[in-house]
């Protein structure tokens, strides 16, 4: 079954924000859903480990995937939206604007595909920073998050032009150039690191094959700095990075693989840092991040359990006292494809 929803106005009564990726292929009707509950030990899902032919081209990740619980809870996305917005690499905006302004057929407005949109924070951040009419196509597998993304999306571009939104329920990143026909830009946040090498190469091939620019933000870089330091920091970080690479996902290697994949297909690629810088004002986010970070490390290396429990208690106490500073390193990638089919 396939369905899409186009939204041109409306503001939600509730608030909360961004991104869940992946789900099963195909498009399904967008519907309301119940809010997601926090997981065991107070860890919000997403902050740590959690468990057809003839249709219009859609976006797919893994064919035949089983229906799964959404990867991220809206509570976690709400906590991180401010940090995400503050971290995204502002220096990538000028080259992006220049490329989009020079697109052939720009008079009809921009068409933006947001992969794994969650509750739509990427659109809320980016649409008001771009000129001209825009139509955003929001892809996610979670109908609750898609509903929020639709009603909470930006309505006005930087120059006052209209922004409209369409939602499609389904998987992300199993793209073909045909699925991007007419697209100006592909965006995503916190997506590359949960993909495999094959999936990233498929994404790069689709974007470059369609001549479509890609802005892929907030991919984990595998580096964390905590102040004051602790003897267990490095061991926890190593176990967490190994957890990120489980089941073939690339984790902190994803940006390097994506750079290679886009460059090999003729795109000009630029990568800028986009770190979270978390201090006393972000204590709620830091607490949830710590629980998830340590929880993933222990899931990967159960032998860490006792030491990690004491470590987490100490770190949470420092966080509550306003004494902990954390830098979580991410990377943003902008890929500008070369000419397609001899076009200039």
CSV table of C-alpha atoms in Angstrom, one decimal, residues 3-335:
chain,number,residue,atom,x,y,z
A,3,UNK,CA,0.1,6.9,0.4
A,4,UNK,CA,1.6,10.3,0.9
A,5,UNK,CA,0.5,13.4,2.8
A,6,UNK,CA,1.1,17.0,1.7
A,7,UNK,CA,0.9,19.7,4.3
A,8,UNK,CA,0.8,23.4,3.6
A,9,UNK,CA,0.1,24.9,7.0
A,10,UNK,CA,-0.7,24.2,10.6
A,11,UNK,CA,1.3,24.3,13.9
A,12,UNK,CA,1.2,21.4,16.4
A,13,UNK,CA,-0.2,21.7,19.9
A,14,UNK,CA,2.6,19.6,21.3
A,15,UNK,CA,6.4,20.1,21.0
A,16,UNK,CA,9.3,17.7,20.5
A,17,UNK,CA,11.7,17.0,17.6
A,18,UNK,CA,14.1,15.0,15.3
A,19,UNK,CA,14.9,11.9,13.5
A,20,UNK,CA,14.3,8.3,13.4
A,21,UNK,CA,15.7,6.5,10.4
A,22,UNK,CA,15.1,3.2,8.8
A,23,UNK,CA,12.1,0.9,8.6
A,24,UNK,CA,10.6,-1.3,6.0
A,25,UNK,CA,10.3,-0.5,2.4
A,26,UNK,CA,7.3,1.0,0.6
A,27,UNK,CA,5.0,3.8,1.5
A,28,UNK,CA,2.1,3.6,3.9
A,29,UNK,CA,-0.5,6.1,5.2
A,30,UNK,CA,0.8,8.6,7.7
A,31,UNK,CA,-1.1,8.3,11.0
A,32,UNK,CA,-0.9,9.5,14.5
A,33,UNK,CA,0.9,7.2,17.0
A,34,UNK,CA,1.3,7.2,20.8
A,35,UNK,CA,4.4,8.8,22.4
A,36,UNK,CA,7.3,6.4,22.9
A,37,UNK,CA,8.2,5.3,26.4
A,38,UNK,CA,11.6,5.5,28.0
A,39,UNK,CA,13.6,2.3,28.1
A,40,UNK,CA,15.0,0.4,31.1
A,41,UNK,CA,17.2,2.2,33.7
A,42,UNK,CA,15.9,5.6,32.5
A,43,UNK,CA,17.6,5.4,29.2
A,44,UNK,CA,15.5,7.0,26.5
A,45,UNK,CA,15.3,4.9,23.3
A,46,UNK,CA,17.8,6.2,20.8
A,47,UNK,CA,20.2,7.6,23.5
A,48,UNK,CA,21.6,4.1,23.8
A,49,UNK,CA,21.2,0.5,22.5
A,50,UNK,CA,17.7,-0.5,21.5
A,51,UNK,CA,16.6,-3.4,20.5
A,52,UNK,CA,6.0,-2.9,-5.0
A,53,UNK,CA,6.1,-2.8,-8.6
A,54,UNK,CA,4.2,0.0,-10.3
A,55,UNK,CA,4.4,2.4,-7.4
A,56,UNK,CA,6.0,5.8,-7.5
A,57,UNK,CA,9.7,5.5,-6.7
A,58,UNK,CA,10.2,5.5,-2.9
A,59,UNK,CA,13.2,5.4,-0.6
A,60,UNK,CA,14.3,2.0,0.7
A,61,UNK,CA,17.0,0.9,3.1
A,62,UNK,CA,16.9,-2.9,3.4
A,63,UNK,CA,14.6,-5.1,1.3
A,64,UNK,CA,12.6,-7.6,3.3
A,65,UNK,CA,13.4,-6.1,6.7
A,66,UNK,CA,11.2,-7.2,9.6
A,67,UNK,CA,9.0,-4.6,11.2
A,68,UNK,CA,11.0,-3.1,14.0
A,69,UNK,CA,10.5,-0.7,16.9
A,70,UNK,CA,11.4,2.9,16.0
A,71,UNK,CA,15.1,3.5,16.5
A,72,UNK,CA,14.6,6.8,18.3
A,73,UNK,CA,12.1,8.1,20.8
A,74,UNK,CA,10.8,11.7,20.3
A,75,UNK,CA,11.9,12.6,23.9
A,76,UNK,CA,15.5,11.9,22.9
A,77,UNK,CA,15.1,13.9,19.7
A,78,UNK,CA,13.6,16.8,21.6
A,79,UNK,CA,16.6,16.8,24.0
A,80,UNK,CA,19.1,16.8,21.2
A,81,UNK,CA,17.6,19.3,18.7
A,82,UNK,CA,19.1,22.4,20.2
A,83,UNK,CA,22.6,20.8,20.4
A,84,UNK,CA,22.2,19.5,16.8
A,85,UNK,CA,21.2,23.0,15.6
A,86,UNK,CA,24.2,24.6,17.4
A,87,UNK,CA,26.6,22.0,16.1
A,88,UNK,CA,25.8,21.9,12.4
A,89,UNK,CA,28.6,23.3,10.2
A,90,UNK,CA,27.5,26.8,9.2
A,91,UNK,CA,30.5,27.2,6.8
A,92,UNK,CA,28.9,24.6,4.5
A,93,UNK,CA,25.8,26.9,3.9
A,94,UNK,CA,27.5,29.3,1.5
A,95,UNK,CA,28.7,26.7,-1.0
A,96,UNK,CA,25.3,25.0,-0.7
A,97,UNK,CA,23.4,28.2,-1.4
A,98,UNK,CA,25.6,29.0,-4.4
A,99,UNK,CA,25.0,25.6,-5.9
A,100,UNK,CA,21.3,25.7,-5.3
A,101,UNK,CA,21.0,29.2,-6.7
A,102,UNK,CA,22.7,28.1,-10.0
A,103,UNK,CA,20.4,25.1,-10.6
A,104,UNK,CA,18.7,24.8,-13.9
A,105,UNK,CA,14.9,25.0,-13.5
A,106,UNK,CA,15.3,26.8,-10.1
A,107,UNK,CA,12.3,29.0,-11.0
A,108,UNK,CA,10.0,26.1,-10.0
A,109,UNK,CA,11.5,26.1,-6.5
A,110,UNK,CA,13.7,23.6,-4.7
A,111,UNK,CA,12.7,20.0,-4.0
A,112,UNK,CA,14.4,18.6,-1.0
A,113,UNK,CA,14.4,14.9,0.2
A,114,UNK,CA,15.0,14.6,3.9
A,115,UNK,CA,16.0,11.0,4.7
A,116,UNK,CA,15.2,9.7,8.2
A,117,UNK,CA,13.6,13.0,8.9
A,118,UNK,CA,12.3,12.0,12.4
A,119,UNK,CA,10.2,15.0,13.6
A,120,UNK,CA,11.8,17.3,11.0
A,121,UNK,CA,14.5,19.3,12.8
A,122,UNK,CA,16.7,19.3,9.7
A,123,UNK,CA,14.0,21.1,7.8
A,124,UNK,CA,13.3,23.5,10.7
A,125,UNK,CA,16.9,24.4,10.7
A,126,UNK,CA,17.7,24.5,7.0
A,127,UNK,CA,14.6,25.7,5.2
A,128,UNK,CA,14.7,29.2,6.8
A,129,UNK,CA,18.4,29.5,5.8
A,130,UNK,CA,17.7,28.9,2.1
A,131,UNK,CA,16.1,31.4,-0.4
A,132,UNK,CA,13.3,30.5,-2.7
A,133,UNK,CA,10.2,28.4,-2.7
A,134,UNK,CA,10.9,24.9,-1.3
A,135,UNK,CA,9.0,21.6,-1.3
A,136,UNK,CA,10.3,19.1,1.3
A,137,UNK,CA,9.7,15.4,1.0
A,138,UNK,CA,10.1,13.9,4.4
A,139,UNK,CA,11.0,10.2,4.6
A,140,UNK,CA,10.7,8.1,7.8
A,141,UNK,CA,9.4,4.7,8.9
A,142,UNK,CA,7.7,6.1,12.1
A,143,UNK,CA,4.3,7.5,11.5
A,144,UNK,CA,4.2,9.4,14.8
A,145,UNK,CA,7.4,11.2,14.0
A,146,UNK,CA,6.3,11.9,10.4
A,147,UNK,CA,3.1,13.4,11.7
A,148,UNK,CA,5.0,15.8,14.0
A,149,UNK,CA,7.5,16.6,11.2
A,150,UNK,CA,4.6,17.6,8.9
A,151,UNK,CA,2.8,19.9,11.3
A,152,UNK,CA,5.9,21.4,12.9
A,153,UNK,CA,7.8,22.0,9.7
A,154,UNK,CA,9.1,25.4,8.6
A,155,UNK,CA,6.6,27.4,6.4
A,156,UNK,CA,8.8,30.2,5.2
A,157,UNK,CA,12.2,30.4,3.4
A,158,UNK,CA,14.9,33.0,4.1
A,159,UNK,CA,13.4,35.4,1.6
A,160,UNK,CA,9.8,34.9,2.6
A,161,UNK,CA,9.0,32.3,-0.1
A,162,UNK,CA,6.6,29.5,0.7
A,163,UNK,CA,7.8,26.1,2.1
A,164,UNK,CA,5.5,23.1,1.6
A,165,UNK,CA,5.9,19.6,3.0
A,166,UNK,CA,5.1,16.0,1.8
A,167,UNK,CA,5.6,12.9,4.0
A,168,UNK,CA,6.3,9.4,2.9
A,169,UNK,CA,6.5,6.5,5.2
A,170,UNK,CA,9.2,4.0,4.3
A,171,UNK,CA,12.9,3.1,4.6
A,172,UNK,CA,15.7,5.5,3.8
A,173,UNK,CA,18.9,5.4,1.7
A,174,UNK,CA,18.1,2.6,-0.8
A,175,UNK,CA,17.9,5.2,-3.5
A,176,UNK,CA,18.0,5.2,-7.2
A,177,UNK,CA,18.6,8.2,-9.5
A,178,UNK,CA,15.0,7.8,-10.7
A,179,UNK,CA,13.7,8.2,-7.2
A,180,UNK,CA,15.5,11.6,-7.1
A,181,UNK,CA,14.1,12.9,-10.4
A,182,UNK,CA,13.6,16.6,-10.0
A,183,UNK,CA,15.3,16.7,-6.7
A,184,UNK,CA,17.6,19.6,-5.8
A,185,UNK,CA,19.0,18.4,-2.5
A,186,UNK,CA,19.1,15.3,-0.3
A,187,UNK,CA,19.6,15.9,3.4
A,188,UNK,CA,19.9,13.7,6.5
A,189,UNK,CA,21.1,13.9,10.1
A,190,UNK,CA,22.7,11.2,12.2
A,191,UNK,CA,22.2,8.8,9.3
A,192,UNK,CA,25.5,7.8,7.7
A,193,UNK,CA,26.8,6.0,10.8
A,194,UNK,CA,23.9,3.5,10.8
A,195,UNK,CA,24.5,2.5,7.2
A,196,UNK,CA,26.6,-0.2,5.7
A,197,UNK,CA,29.3,0.4,3.0
A,198,UNK,CA,26.9,-0.9,0.4
A,199,UNK,CA,24.1,1.4,1.5
A,200,UNK,CA,26.4,4.5,1.5
A,201,UNK,CA,27.6,3.6,-2.0
A,202,UNK,CA,24.0,3.2,-3.2
A,203,UNK,CA,23.2,6.6,-1.7
A,204,UNK,CA,26.2,8.2,-3.3
A,205,UNK,CA,25.4,6.6,-6.7
A,206,UNK,CA,21.8,7.8,-6.6
A,207,UNK,CA,22.7,11.4,-5.7
A,208,UNK,CA,25.5,11.7,-8.2
A,209,UNK,CA,23.5,9.9,-10.9
A,210,UNK,CA,20.7,12.4,-10.5
A,211,UNK,CA,23.0,15.4,-10.2
A,212,UNK,CA,21.6,16.0,-6.7
A,213,UNK,CA,23.6,17.8,-4.0
A,214,UNK,CA,23.8,16.0,-0.6
A,215,UNK,CA,24.1,17.6,2.9
A,216,UNK,CA,24.6,14.8,5.4
A,217,UNK,CA,25.1,16.1,8.9
A,218,UNK,CA,26.0,15.0,12.5
A,219,UNK,CA,27.7,11.7,11.7
A,220,UNK,CA,29.6,10.3,14.7
A,221,UNK,CA,33.3,10.8,14.4
A,222,UNK,CA,34.3,8.3,17.1
A,223,UNK,CA,35.9,10.9,19.4
A,224,UNK,CA,34.6,12.1,22.8
A,225,UNK,CA,36.3,14.5,25.2
A,226,UNK,CA,35.2,14.7,28.9
A,227,UNK,CA,36.5,17.2,31.4
A,228,UNK,CA,37.6,16.4,34.0
A,229,UNK,CA,39.1,13.3,32.5
A,230,UNK,CA,38.7,9.8,34.0
A,231,UNK,CA,41.0,6.7,33.6
A,232,UNK,CA,38.1,4.7,32.1
A,233,UNK,CA,37.2,7.3,29.4
A,234,UNK,CA,39.2,5.7,26.6
A,235,UNK,CA,38.1,2.1,27.3
A,236,UNK,CA,34.4,3.2,27.3
A,237,UNK,CA,34.9,5.1,24.1
A,238,UNK,CA,36.6,2.2,22.4
A,239,UNK,CA,33.8,-0.2,23.4
A,240,UNK,CA,31.2,2.3,22.2
A,241,UNK,CA,32.8,2.7,18.8
A,242,UNK,CA,32.9,-1.1,18.4
A,243,UNK,CA,29.2,-1.2,19.3
A,244,UNK,CA,28.6,1.4,16.5
A,245,UNK,CA,30.2,-0.9,14.0
A,246,UNK,CA,28.1,-4.0,14.8
A,247,UNK,CA,26.1,-5.9,12.2
A,248,UNK,CA,28.1,-4.2,9.4
A,249,UNK,CA,27.2,-0.6,10.2
A,250,UNK,CA,30.1,1.8,9.7
A,251,UNK,CA,29.7,3.9,12.8
A,252,UNK,CA,32.7,6.3,13.0
A,253,UNK,CA,34.1,5.1,9.7
A,254,UNK,CA,31.0,6.3,7.8
A,255,UNK,CA,32.2,9.7,6.8
A,256,UNK,CA,35.4,8.4,5.4
A,257,UNK,CA,33.6,5.8,3.3
A,258,UNK,CA,31.0,8.4,2.2
A,259,UNK,CA,33.8,10.8,1.1
A,260,UNK,CA,35.3,8.1,-1.0
A,261,UNK,CA,32.0,7.0,-2.5
A,262,UNK,CA,31.0,10.5,-3.6
A,263,UNK,CA,34.5,11.4,-4.8
A,264,UNK,CA,34.8,8.3,-6.9
A,265,UNK,CA,31.6,9.3,-8.6
A,266,UNK,CA,32.9,12.8,-9.6
A,267,UNK,CA,31.4,14.8,-6.7
A,268,UNK,CA,33.3,17.6,-4.9
A,269,UNK,CA,33.2,16.7,-1.2
A,270,UNK,CA,33.8,18.9,1.8
A,271,UNK,CA,33.7,17.8,5.4
A,272,UNK,CA,33.5,20.1,8.4
A,273,UNK,CA,33.4,19.4,12.1
A,274,UNK,CA,30.0,19.6,13.9
A,275,UNK,CA,30.7,18.8,17.6
A,276,UNK,CA,28.2,18.9,20.4
A,277,UNK,CA,29.7,21.1,23.2
A,278,UNK,CA,27.8,20.1,26.4
A,279,UNK,CA,28.1,22.0,29.6
A,280,UNK,CA,25.9,22.7,32.7
A,281,UNK,CA,23.1,24.3,30.5
A,282,UNK,CA,22.7,20.9,28.6
A,283,UNK,CA,22.7,18.7,31.7
A,284,UNK,CA,19.6,16.8,30.7
A,285,UNK,CA,21.0,15.9,27.3
A,286,UNK,CA,24.4,15.1,28.9
A,287,UNK,CA,22.7,12.7,31.4
A,288,UNK,CA,20.9,10.8,28.7
A,289,UNK,CA,23.9,10.7,26.4
A,290,UNK,CA,26.0,9.4,29.2
A,291,UNK,CA,23.5,6.6,30.0
A,292,UNK,CA,23.3,5.6,26.4
A,293,UNK,CA,27.1,5.9,25.8
A,294,UNK,CA,28.0,3.7,28.7
A,295,UNK,CA,25.1,1.3,28.1
A,296,UNK,CA,26.2,0.7,24.6
A,297,UNK,CA,29.8,0.1,25.7
A,298,UNK,CA,28.7,-2.4,28.3
A,299,UNK,CA,26.5,-4.2,25.8
A,300,UNK,CA,29.5,-4.5,23.6
A,301,UNK,CA,31.9,-5.5,26.4
A,302,UNK,CA,30.0,-7.1,29.3
A,303,UNK,CA,33.2,-7.4,31.3
A,304,UNK,CA,33.1,-3.6,31.8
A,305,UNK,CA,29.9,-3.8,33.7
A,306,UNK,CA,31.0,-3.3,37.3
A,307,UNK,CA,33.6,-0.7,36.6
A,308,UNK,CA,31.2,1.1,34.1
A,309,UNK,CA,28.5,1.2,36.8
A,310,UNK,CA,30.8,3.1,39.2
A,311,UNK,CA,32.0,5.2,36.3
A,312,UNK,CA,28.5,6.2,35.3
A,313,UNK,CA,27.6,7.1,38.9
A,314,UNK,CA,30.6,9.4,39.2
A,315,UNK,CA,29.9,11.0,35.8
A,316,UNK,CA,26.2,11.6,36.5
A,317,UNK,CA,27.1,13.1,39.9
A,318,UNK,CA,29.5,15.5,38.2
A,319,UNK,CA,26.9,16.3,35.6
A,320,UNK,CA,24.3,17.1,38.2
A,321,UNK,CA,26.8,19.3,40.0
A,322,UNK,CA,27.5,21.3,36.9
A,323,UNK,CA,31.1,20.2,36.9
A,324,UNK,CA,31.2,18.1,33.7
A,325,UNK,CA,32.0,19.3,30.2
A,326,UNK,CA,31.6,17.0,27.2
A,327,UNK,CA,32.5,17.4,23.6
A,328,UNK,CA,31.0,14.7,21.3
A,329,UNK,CA,32.6,15.0,17.9
A,330,UNK,CA,30.5,14.7,14.7
A,331,UNK,CA,31.1,15.6,11.0
A,332,UNK,CA,29.0,17.2,8.4
A,333,UNK,CA,29.5,16.3,4.7
A,334,UNK,CA,28.5,18.4,1.7
A,335,UNK,CA,28.7,16.6,-1.7
